C-alpha cells in the first residue's frame, strides 16, 4: 500500500519541478521486517522510494547500515533510518544535510524542502549571517530534535539546513526525538524543536535566524565552549 | 508515532501557491467584520484565527446590546454568526496559530502552523488577550517540562502525570491530545467555568485520566533541572502541590497580542499598535484594527466598525480608487 495519497503525490511532483540540479538520496537502513533495531526503516525506505519516483532529477541509493560501514562513516551516519541529501549530477556535492528517523507528519514537508534546497542551493540567508558564517573557525554540527506532530519544528530544521548549504563548515541533522530516545535522554530533550550545536549549545524553540547565529557563533570562543562543556557535564 | 504516520505526509510548509488579496490575523469582531466587507468587495480574503473562544468576544457569556441582535446570546454565538456571514460572501477562515510574519516583503508573508500564507495586504486583528506575566519557574523550566505545544511534546510524557493550565477550547483540545500519553492530566482552569463549547467540555470531563480543577490559579512551576510539580491555588481549598513532570500552559491575559510581529511595527508605551484614521500602520499594506489598538472602547460593535472602516480603506487602495466606496454593488 502506498504511503502517499494521490493528492500529496501530485503536490510533491509539482513542487519537485522547481529542482534545478539533480539530487541523490542515500538511505541507510537494515532489519526492515519489524526488527527492534529499526522500527521505521521499512516505512522510511518506502517513503524515499515513492518520493524519488516523482522526479527524474531525483535518485535513491539504498545502503545497509551494518554492511556499508565505510559509506556510513564517510557520510557521518551513526543511526538509522538515515537519509543523506546530496547534490548529484556534473558537480556532486555534500552540503551536510541529513535526516535521521522517518520524515513523517510535519517533517515530510521538510524532507521535500531539503531536496529543493540542495538542488538549487538558494539559502536566502541575510548578509549578516553570511558574514558570521565566513568567520567560523571550526566545524559546526547542528542537531535539531523534532517530533512529527510539531508544527514549529520544520522552521528550525530548515534554518539549520540553509546554514549547512551556505557554509562548508556546517552540518545539519534533523533528528526524530521519539525514535532515538537515547539521544533525547543524552541531550535532555523534553520539548521540541530543541537545537543542539556542537553537543553543548542548546536552543529551545524555532528561533529567528539572528538569534540562532548569536548562539552558534559561540563555537569560535573556545573558553566559552569549555565552560559550556563543564556545565553540561555537571547536569 | 504510529498515529502520526496515519496522519498523512502533508506538505505543510511548502511554498504558498495562492496569493490572497488580504490576510486577516485574528477572527474576532474586528477581523471577522473586515473579512465580511473585504469578501463582499470580491477580494480574496483569508482569516487565520486560533479558535472561536480564543479572544475576548468568544469568551463573553452574554451579549444583550449588540445592535440588531435583540435576544441575549453568547459572545461565541455572535462571533459564529459574523463568521458565517463573512463566509457567505466568500471569506475563508482557517483555525491556526500565526507564529510570525514578514510584513516588509511583497507579498506579505504569514507563517502559521499549517503553512506559509502570502497576501497583498495584511490586517492585524489579534486583540488584547496576551499574557502579561509569566508564572514563577516557567521561563527557567521551558523545554524541561514546560511546554506550549502538547501535540509537539506530548509523547515525551508517556505514562507520566502532567498539568494543563487554561480555560479555552485550545487548552481543552491540547489536554485531550495529552490523554493519549499521560497517565493523568490535571486540568487547571483559572475561572469558575471552562470557556469553551459544551461538546468539548463534555469530552474533557468524560476522560477517565483527566482531573478538572475549577478556579485553579497556577502559582509556581517547581523543579530545578526538570519540572517536578506545580503549586496551585484553589478557590475552594487553598494552596496545593501537584506532582507532575510536565506543564502545558495556555493562559491568557490583558496585553495586546503583538509578539508574533517580531518588532516590525512600532508599539506604544503600553504595547499597542498605532494607526492613522484609515487604520494604516507605519508599513504600507499593513492595517490594524480592534483591541490590539487599545485606544478605543472595548466593545464588539466598536471593533466591528473598525474592521469595516479598514476594509473599505483597503478596497480603495487595492482597486486604486481615489475615494472610499461605501456601496460596492454600484
PDB file of N, CA and C in Angstrom, chain A residues 3-4 8 11-12 14 40 43 47 102-106 108-110 112-113 147-152 154-155 158 176-179 184 188-192 194 204, chain B residues 1-2 4-5 7-15 17 97 99-100 111-114 142-153 155-158 177 225-226:
ATOM      1  N   UNK A   3       2.235   4.937   0.719  1.00  0.00           N
ATOM      2  CA  UNK A   3       2.198   5.840   1.872  1.00  0.00           C
ATOM      3  C   UNK A   3       1.628   7.201   1.483  1.00  0.00           C
ATOM      4  N   UNK A   4       1.951   7.635   0.276  1.00  0.00           N
ATOM      5  CA  UNK A   4       1.472   8.954  -0.166  1.00  0.00           C
ATOM      6  C   UNK A   4       0.144   8.804  -0.890  1.00  0.00           C
ATOM      7  N   UNK A   8      -1.227  14.219  -2.374  1.00  0.00           N
ATOM      8  CA  UNK A   8       0.119  14.563  -1.884  1.00  0.00           C
ATOM      9  C   UNK A   8       1.158  14.259  -2.954  1.00  0.00           C
ATOM     10  N   UNK A  11       1.122  16.951  -5.445  1.00  0.00           N
ATOM     11  CA  UNK A  11       1.706  18.195  -4.921  1.00  0.00           C
ATOM     12  C   UNK A  11       3.223  18.110  -4.881  1.00  0.00           C
ATOM     13  N   UNK A  12       3.722  16.951  -4.449  1.00  0.00           N
ATOM     14  CA  UNK A  12       5.182  16.784  -4.367  1.00  0.00           C
ATOM     15  C   UNK A  12       5.782  16.818  -5.769  1.00  0.00           C
ATOM     16  N   UNK A  14       4.692  18.314  -8.333  1.00  0.00           N
ATOM     17  CA  UNK A  14       4.674  19.693  -8.808  1.00  0.00           C
ATOM     18  C   UNK A  14       5.803  20.496  -8.127  1.00  0.00           C
ATOM     19  N   UNK A  40      11.292   2.068  12.106  1.00  0.00           N
ATOM     20  CA  UNK A  40      10.675   2.708  10.936  1.00  0.00           C
ATOM     21  C   UNK A  40      11.533   2.662   9.678  1.00  0.00           C
ATOM     22  N   UNK A  43       9.332   1.745   6.520  1.00  0.00           N
ATOM     23  CA  UNK A  43       8.477   2.839   6.063  1.00  0.00           C
ATOM     24  C   UNK A  43       9.306   3.988   5.471  1.00  0.00           C
ATOM     25  N   UNK A  47       8.924   5.397   1.775  1.00  0.00           N
ATOM     26  CA  UNK A  47       8.652   6.825   1.561  1.00  0.00           C
ATOM     27  C   UNK A  47       9.685   7.429   0.598  1.00  0.00           C
ATOM     28  N   UNK A 102      12.179   8.742  10.517  1.00  0.00           N
ATOM     29  CA  UNK A 102      11.273   8.891   9.377  1.00  0.00           C
ATOM     30  C   UNK A 102      10.760  10.339   9.284  1.00  0.00           C
ATOM     31  N   UNK A 103      10.888  10.956   8.103  1.00  0.00           N
ATOM     32  CA  UNK A 103      10.354  12.315   7.960  1.00  0.00           C
ATOM     33  C   UNK A 103       8.850  12.283   7.686  1.00  0.00           C
ATOM     34  N   UNK A 104       8.087  12.028   8.729  1.00  0.00           N
ATOM     35  CA  UNK A 104       6.632  11.927   8.558  1.00  0.00           C
ATOM     36  C   UNK A 104       5.963  13.143   9.172  1.00  0.00           C
ATOM     37  N   UNK A 105       4.638  13.200   9.055  1.00  0.00           N
ATOM     38  CA  UNK A 105       3.888  14.328   9.616  1.00  0.00           C
ATOM     39  C   UNK A 105       4.412  15.645   9.073  1.00  0.00           C
ATOM     40  N   UNK A 106       4.640  16.594   9.961  1.00  0.00           N
ATOM     41  CA  UNK A 106       5.121  17.909   9.529  1.00  0.00           C
ATOM     42  C   UNK A 106       6.511  17.832   8.891  1.00  0.00           C
ATOM     43  N   UNK A 108       7.551  15.759   6.771  1.00  0.00           N
ATOM     44  CA  UNK A 108       7.569  15.361   5.362  1.00  0.00           C
ATOM     45  C   UNK A 108       7.810  16.589   4.475  1.00  0.00           C
ATOM     46  N   UNK A 109       7.170  17.682   4.837  1.00  0.00           N
ATOM     47  CA  UNK A 109       7.402  18.936   4.097  1.00  0.00           C
ATOM     48  C   UNK A 109       8.866  19.334   4.160  1.00  0.00           C
ATOM     49  N   UNK A 110       9.491  19.148   5.318  1.00  0.00           N
ATOM     50  CA  UNK A 110      10.914  19.455   5.481  1.00  0.00           C
ATOM     51  C   UNK A 110      11.754  18.602   4.528  1.00  0.00           C
ATOM     52  N   UNK A 112      10.875  17.262   1.644  1.00  0.00           N
ATOM     53  CA  UNK A 112      10.742  17.759   0.261  1.00  0.00           C
ATOM     54  C   UNK A 112      11.508  19.073   0.095  1.00  0.00           C
ATOM     55  N   UNK A 113      11.386  19.942   1.082  1.00  0.00           N
ATOM     56  CA  UNK A 113      12.104  21.227   1.004  1.00  0.00           C
ATOM     57  C   UNK A 113      13.613  21.021   1.000  1.00  0.00           C
ATOM     58  N   UNK A 147       9.530  16.245  16.573  1.00  0.00           N
ATOM     59  CA  UNK A 147       8.547  15.159  16.536  1.00  0.00           C
ATOM     60  C   UNK A 147       7.672  15.384  15.301  1.00  0.00           C
ATOM     61  N   UNK A 148       7.067  14.338  14.762  1.00  0.00           N
ATOM     62  CA  UNK A 148       6.287  14.507  13.532  1.00  0.00           C
ATOM     63  C   UNK A 148       5.059  15.399  13.723  1.00  0.00           C
ATOM     64  N   UNK A 149       4.612  15.554  14.965  1.00  0.00           N
ATOM     65  CA  UNK A 149       3.395  16.327  15.217  1.00  0.00           C
ATOM     66  C   UNK A 149       3.692  17.757  15.649  1.00  0.00           C
ATOM     67  N   UNK A 150       4.917  18.193  15.453  1.00  0.00           N
ATOM     68  CA  UNK A 150       5.309  19.534  15.898  1.00  0.00           C
ATOM     69  C   UNK A 150       5.269  20.525  14.735  1.00  0.00           C
ATOM     70  N   UNK A 151       4.318  21.451  14.748  1.00  0.00           N
ATOM     71  CA  UNK A 151       4.221  22.383  13.613  1.00  0.00           C
ATOM     72  C   UNK A 151       5.341  23.423  13.580  1.00  0.00           C
ATOM     73  N   UNK A 152       6.011  23.630  14.705  1.00  0.00           N
ATOM     74  CA  UNK A 152       7.077  24.643  14.754  1.00  0.00           C
ATOM     75  C   UNK A 152       8.416  24.092  14.261  1.00  0.00           C
ATOM     76  N   UNK A 154       9.570  22.273  11.556  1.00  0.00           N
ATOM     77  CA  UNK A 154      10.153  22.439  10.215  1.00  0.00           C
ATOM     78  C   UNK A 154      10.931  23.736  10.045  1.00  0.00           C
ATOM     79  N   UNK A 155      10.480  24.805  10.676  1.00  0.00           N
ATOM     80  CA  UNK A 155      11.204  26.079  10.535  1.00  0.00           C
ATOM     81  C   UNK A 155      12.599  25.980  11.137  1.00  0.00           C
ATOM     82  N   UNK A 158      14.731  23.626   8.812  1.00  0.00           N
ATOM     83  CA  UNK A 158      15.089  24.234   7.525  1.00  0.00           C
ATOM     84  C   UNK A 158      16.113  25.354   7.695  1.00  0.00           C
ATOM     85  N   UNK A 176      14.582  12.743  14.709  1.00  0.00           N
ATOM     86  CA  UNK A 176      13.241  12.492  15.246  1.00  0.00           C
ATOM     87  C   UNK A 176      13.408  11.966  16.688  1.00  0.00           C
ATOM     88  N   UNK A 177      12.986  12.793  17.627  1.00  0.00           N
ATOM     89  CA  UNK A 177      13.327  12.565  19.037  1.00  0.00           C
ATOM     90  C   UNK A 177      12.776  11.253  19.602  1.00  0.00           C
ATOM     91  N   UNK A 178      11.588  10.869  19.192  1.00  0.00           N
ATOM     92  CA  UNK A 178      10.967   9.680  19.786  1.00  0.00           C
ATOM     93  C   UNK A 178      11.650   8.400  19.296  1.00  0.00           C
ATOM     94  N   UNK A 179      12.165   8.431  18.064  1.00  0.00           N
ATOM     95  CA  UNK A 179      12.831   7.241  17.522  1.00  0.00           C
ATOM     96  C   UNK A 179      14.217   7.022  18.119  1.00  0.00           C
ATOM     97  N   UNK A 184      17.624  11.658  22.948  1.00  0.00           N
ATOM     98  CA  UNK A 184      16.729  12.585  23.652  1.00  0.00           C
ATOM     99  C   UNK A 184      17.122  12.672  25.118  1.00  0.00           C
ATOM    100  N   UNK A 188      18.798  15.832  26.868  1.00  0.00           N
ATOM    101  CA  UNK A 188      17.693  16.328  27.709  1.00  0.00           C
ATOM    102  C   UNK A 188      16.580  16.973  26.890  1.00  0.00           C
ATOM    103  N   UNK A 189      16.129  16.230  25.901  1.00  0.00           N
ATOM    104  CA  UNK A 189      15.058  16.739  25.033  1.00  0.00           C
ATOM    105  C   UNK A 189      13.706  16.370  25.641  1.00  0.00           C
ATOM    106  N   UNK A 190      13.003  17.366  26.155  1.00  0.00           N
ATOM    107  CA  UNK A 190      11.654  17.150  26.707  1.00  0.00           C
ATOM    108  C   UNK A 190      10.636  18.010  25.978  1.00  0.00           C
ATOM    109  N   UNK A 191      11.115  18.760  25.011  1.00  0.00           N
ATOM    110  CA  UNK A 191      10.248  19.600  24.197  1.00  0.00           C
ATOM    111  C   UNK A 191      10.952  19.864  22.881  1.00  0.00           C
ATOM    112  N   UNK A 192      10.154  20.049  21.850  1.00  0.00           N
ATOM    113  CA  UNK A 192      10.749  20.272  20.526  1.00  0.00           C
ATOM    114  C   UNK A 192      10.146  21.520  19.882  1.00  0.00           C
ATOM    115  N   UNK A 194      14.236  21.331  19.655  1.00  0.00           N
ATOM    116  CA  UNK A 194      15.392  21.648  20.504  1.00  0.00           C
ATOM    117  C   UNK A 194      16.635  21.479  19.638  1.00  0.00           C
ATOM    118  N   UNK A 204      16.021  26.316  22.702  1.00  0.00           N
ATOM    119  CA  UNK A 204      14.622  25.873  22.720  1.00  0.00           C
ATOM    120  C   UNK A 204      13.825  26.637  21.665  1.00  0.00           C
TER     121      UNK A 204
ATOM    122  N   UNK B   1       3.956   7.651  17.426  1.00  0.00           N
ATOM    123  CA  UNK B   1       4.493   7.616  16.068  1.00  0.00           C
ATOM    124  C   UNK B   1       3.529   6.961  15.082  1.00  0.00           C
ATOM    125  N   UNK B   2       2.961   5.824  15.511  1.00  0.00           N
ATOM    126  CA  UNK B   2       2.061   5.139  14.590  1.00  0.00           C
ATOM    127  C   UNK B   2       0.921   6.064  14.190  1.00  0.00           C
ATOM    128  N   UNK B   4       0.950   9.300  14.069  1.00  0.00           N
ATOM    129  CA  UNK B   4       1.389  10.368  13.193  1.00  0.00           C
ATOM    130  C   UNK B   4       1.619   9.857  11.781  1.00  0.00           C
ATOM    131  N   UNK B   5       2.021   8.586  11.669  1.00  0.00           N
ATOM    132  CA  UNK B   5       2.180   8.026  10.333  1.00  0.00           C
ATOM    133  C   UNK B   5       0.847   7.992   9.609  1.00  0.00           C
ATOM    134  N   UNK B   7      -1.386  10.070  10.007  1.00  0.00           N
ATOM    135  CA  UNK B   7      -1.850  11.438   9.784  1.00  0.00           C
ATOM    136  C   UNK B   7      -1.583  11.941   8.376  1.00  0.00           C
ATOM    137  N   UNK B   8      -0.848  11.206   7.621  1.00  0.00           N
ATOM    138  CA  UNK B   8      -0.533  11.564   6.234  1.00  0.00           C
ATOM    139  C   UNK B   8       0.728  12.407   6.162  1.00  0.00           C
ATOM    140  N   UNK B   9       1.261  12.459   4.990  1.00  0.00           N
ATOM    141  CA  UNK B   9       2.501  13.173   4.748  1.00  0.00           C
ATOM    142  C   UNK B   9       2.162  14.470   4.046  1.00  0.00           C
ATOM    143  N   UNK B  10       1.746  15.418   4.803  1.00  0.00           N
ATOM    144  CA  UNK B  10       1.276  16.657   4.191  1.00  0.00           C
ATOM    145  C   UNK B  10       2.438  17.612   3.952  1.00  0.00           C
ATOM    146  N   UNK B  11       2.321  18.362   2.881  1.00  0.00           N
ATOM    147  CA  UNK B  11       3.340  19.358   2.544  1.00  0.00           C
ATOM    148  C   UNK B  11       3.024  20.650   3.260  1.00  0.00           C
ATOM    149  N   UNK B  12       3.084  20.591   4.576  1.00  0.00           N
ATOM    150  CA  UNK B  12       2.596  21.731   5.347  1.00  0.00           C
ATOM    151  C   UNK B  12       3.395  23.000   5.163  1.00  0.00           C
ATOM    152  N   UNK B  13       4.672  22.839   4.938  1.00  0.00           N
ATOM    153  CA  UNK B  13       5.473  24.055   4.842  1.00  0.00           C
ATOM    154  C   UNK B  13       5.937  24.306   3.415  1.00  0.00           C
ATOM    155  N   UNK B  14       5.196  23.774   2.493  1.00  0.00           N
ATOM    156  CA  UNK B  14       5.554  24.001   1.093  1.00  0.00           C
ATOM    157  C   UNK B  14       5.293  25.458   0.726  1.00  0.00           C
ATOM    158  N   UNK B  15       5.904  25.891  -0.339  1.00  0.00           N
ATOM    159  CA  UNK B  15       5.727  27.280  -0.773  1.00  0.00           C
ATOM    160  C   UNK B  15       4.259  27.549  -1.083  1.00  0.00           C
ATOM    161  N   UNK B  17       0.999  28.557  -2.864  1.00  0.00           N
ATOM    162  CA  UNK B  17       0.669  28.636  -4.283  1.00  0.00           C
ATOM    163  C   UNK B  17      -0.210  29.840  -4.556  1.00  0.00           C
ATOM    164  N   UNK B  97      -2.605  28.985  14.340  1.00  0.00           N
ATOM    165  CA  UNK B  97      -1.922  29.990  15.139  1.00  0.00           C
ATOM    166  C   UNK B  97      -0.787  30.591  14.312  1.00  0.00           C
ATOM    167  N   UNK B  99       2.617  32.207  13.828  1.00  0.00           N
ATOM    168  CA  UNK B  99       3.856  32.228  14.605  1.00  0.00           C
ATOM    169  C   UNK B  99       4.667  33.497  14.352  1.00  0.00           C
ATOM    170  N   UNK B 100       4.725  33.898  13.097  1.00  0.00           N
ATOM    171  CA  UNK B 100       5.479  35.104  12.774  1.00  0.00           C
ATOM    172  C   UNK B 100       5.021  35.624  11.416  1.00  0.00           C
ATOM    173  N   UNK B 111       3.449  33.267   8.614  1.00  0.00           N
ATOM    174  CA  UNK B 111       3.903  31.911   8.927  1.00  0.00           C
ATOM    175  C   UNK B 111       3.014  31.343  10.039  1.00  0.00           C
ATOM    176  N   UNK B 112       2.246  30.342   9.671  1.00  0.00           N
ATOM    177  CA  UNK B 112       1.350  29.709  10.648  1.00  0.00           C
ATOM    178  C   UNK B 112       1.769  28.253  10.824  1.00  0.00           C
ATOM    179  N   UNK B 113       1.119  27.561  11.743  1.00  0.00           N
ATOM    180  CA  UNK B 113       1.493  26.173  11.981  1.00  0.00           C
ATOM    181  C   UNK B 113       1.286  25.293  10.760  1.00  0.00           C
ATOM    182  N   UNK B 114       0.212  25.565  10.011  1.00  0.00           N
ATOM    183  CA  UNK B 114      -0.113  24.680   8.901  1.00  0.00           C
ATOM    184  C   UNK B 114       0.569  25.077   7.607  1.00  0.00           C
ATOM    185  N   UNK B 142      11.457  26.021  30.824  1.00  0.00           N
ATOM    186  CA  UNK B 142      10.991  25.845  29.445  1.00  0.00           C
ATOM    187  C   UNK B 142      11.864  24.790  28.755  1.00  0.00           C
ATOM    188  N   UNK B 143      11.202  23.828  28.142  1.00  0.00           N
ATOM    189  CA  UNK B 143      11.943  22.744  27.490  1.00  0.00           C
ATOM    190  C   UNK B 143      12.405  21.685  28.470  1.00  0.00           C
ATOM    191  N   UNK B 144      12.150  21.898  29.726  1.00  0.00           N
ATOM    192  CA  UNK B 144      12.497  20.902  30.763  1.00  0.00           C
ATOM    193  C   UNK B 144      11.234  20.453  31.478  1.00  0.00           C
ATOM    194  N   UNK B 145      10.164  20.442  30.737  1.00  0.00           N
ATOM    195  CA  UNK B 145       8.881  20.036  31.288  1.00  0.00           C
ATOM    196  C   UNK B 145       7.814  21.088  31.063  1.00  0.00           C
ATOM    197  N   UNK B 146       8.231  22.345  30.846  1.00  0.00           N
ATOM    198  CA  UNK B 146       7.262  23.392  30.498  1.00  0.00           C
ATOM    199  C   UNK B 146       7.133  23.441  28.977  1.00  0.00           C
ATOM    200  N   UNK B 147       5.896  23.418  28.508  1.00  0.00           N
ATOM    201  CA  UNK B 147       5.669  23.405  27.061  1.00  0.00           C
ATOM    202  C   UNK B 147       4.430  24.217  26.725  1.00  0.00           C
ATOM    203  N   UNK B 148       4.388  24.712  25.490  1.00  0.00           N
ATOM    204  CA  UNK B 148       3.198  25.407  24.992  1.00  0.00           C
ATOM    205  C   UNK B 148       2.560  24.625  23.844  1.00  0.00           C
ATOM    206  N   UNK B 149       3.009  23.404  23.634  1.00  0.00           N
ATOM    207  CA  UNK B 149       2.519  22.634  22.477  1.00  0.00           C
ATOM    208  C   UNK B 149       2.430  21.159  22.846  1.00  0.00           C
ATOM    209  N   UNK B 150       1.221  20.732  23.198  1.00  0.00           N
ATOM    210  CA  UNK B 150       1.027  19.325  23.579  1.00  0.00           C
ATOM    211  C   UNK B 150       1.237  18.406  22.388  1.00  0.00           C
ATOM    212  N   UNK B 151       0.797  18.838  21.225  1.00  0.00           N
ATOM    213  CA  UNK B 151       0.960  17.959  20.058  1.00  0.00           C
ATOM    214  C   UNK B 151       2.441  17.755  19.744  1.00  0.00           C
ATOM    215  N   UNK B 152       3.262  18.775  20.026  1.00  0.00           N
ATOM    216  CA  UNK B 152       4.709  18.634  19.787  1.00  0.00           C
ATOM    217  C   UNK B 152       5.334  17.695  20.801  1.00  0.00           C
ATOM    218  N   UNK B 153       5.005  17.911  22.080  1.00  0.00           N
ATOM    219  CA  UNK B 153       5.798  17.342  23.162  1.00  0.00           C
ATOM    220  C   UNK B 153       5.088  16.258  23.971  1.00  0.00           C
ATOM    221  N   UNK B 155       4.373  13.225  23.519  1.00  0.00           N
ATOM    222  CA  UNK B 155       4.967  11.882  23.526  1.00  0.00           C
ATOM    223  C   UNK B 155       6.104  11.752  24.535  1.00  0.00           C
ATOM    224  N   UNK B 156       6.680  12.872  24.962  1.00  0.00           N
ATOM    225  CA  UNK B 156       7.755  12.796  25.961  1.00  0.00           C
ATOM    226  C   UNK B 156       7.212  12.475  27.360  1.00  0.00           C
ATOM    227  N   UNK B 157       5.899  12.529  27.520  1.00  0.00           N
ATOM    228  CA  UNK B 157       5.311  12.369  28.858  1.00  0.00           C
ATOM    229  C   UNK B 157       4.459  11.104  28.962  1.00  0.00           C
ATOM    230  N   UNK B 158       4.842  10.109  28.196  1.00  0.00           N
ATOM    231  CA  UNK B 158       4.107   8.841  28.205  1.00  0.00           C
ATOM    232  C   UNK B 158       4.157   8.227  29.615  1.00  0.00           C
ATOM    233  N   UNK B 177      -5.427  15.741  23.650  1.00  0.00           N
ATOM    234  CA  UNK B 177      -4.303  15.089  22.968  1.00  0.00           C
ATOM    235  C   UNK B 177      -3.392  14.410  23.995  1.00  0.00           C
ATOM    236  N   UNK B 225      16.291  21.128  37.579  1.00  0.00           N
ATOM    237  CA  UNK B 225      16.646  20.780  36.199  1.00  0.00           C
ATOM    238  C   UNK B 225      15.438  20.310  35.407  1.00  0.00           C
ATOM    239  N   UNK B 226      14.442  19.831  36.113  1.00  0.00           N
ATOM    240  CA  UNK B 226      13.250  19.259  35.495  1.00  0.00           C
ATOM    241  C   UNK B 226      12.028  19.690  36.291  1.00  0.00           C
TER     242      UNK B 226
END
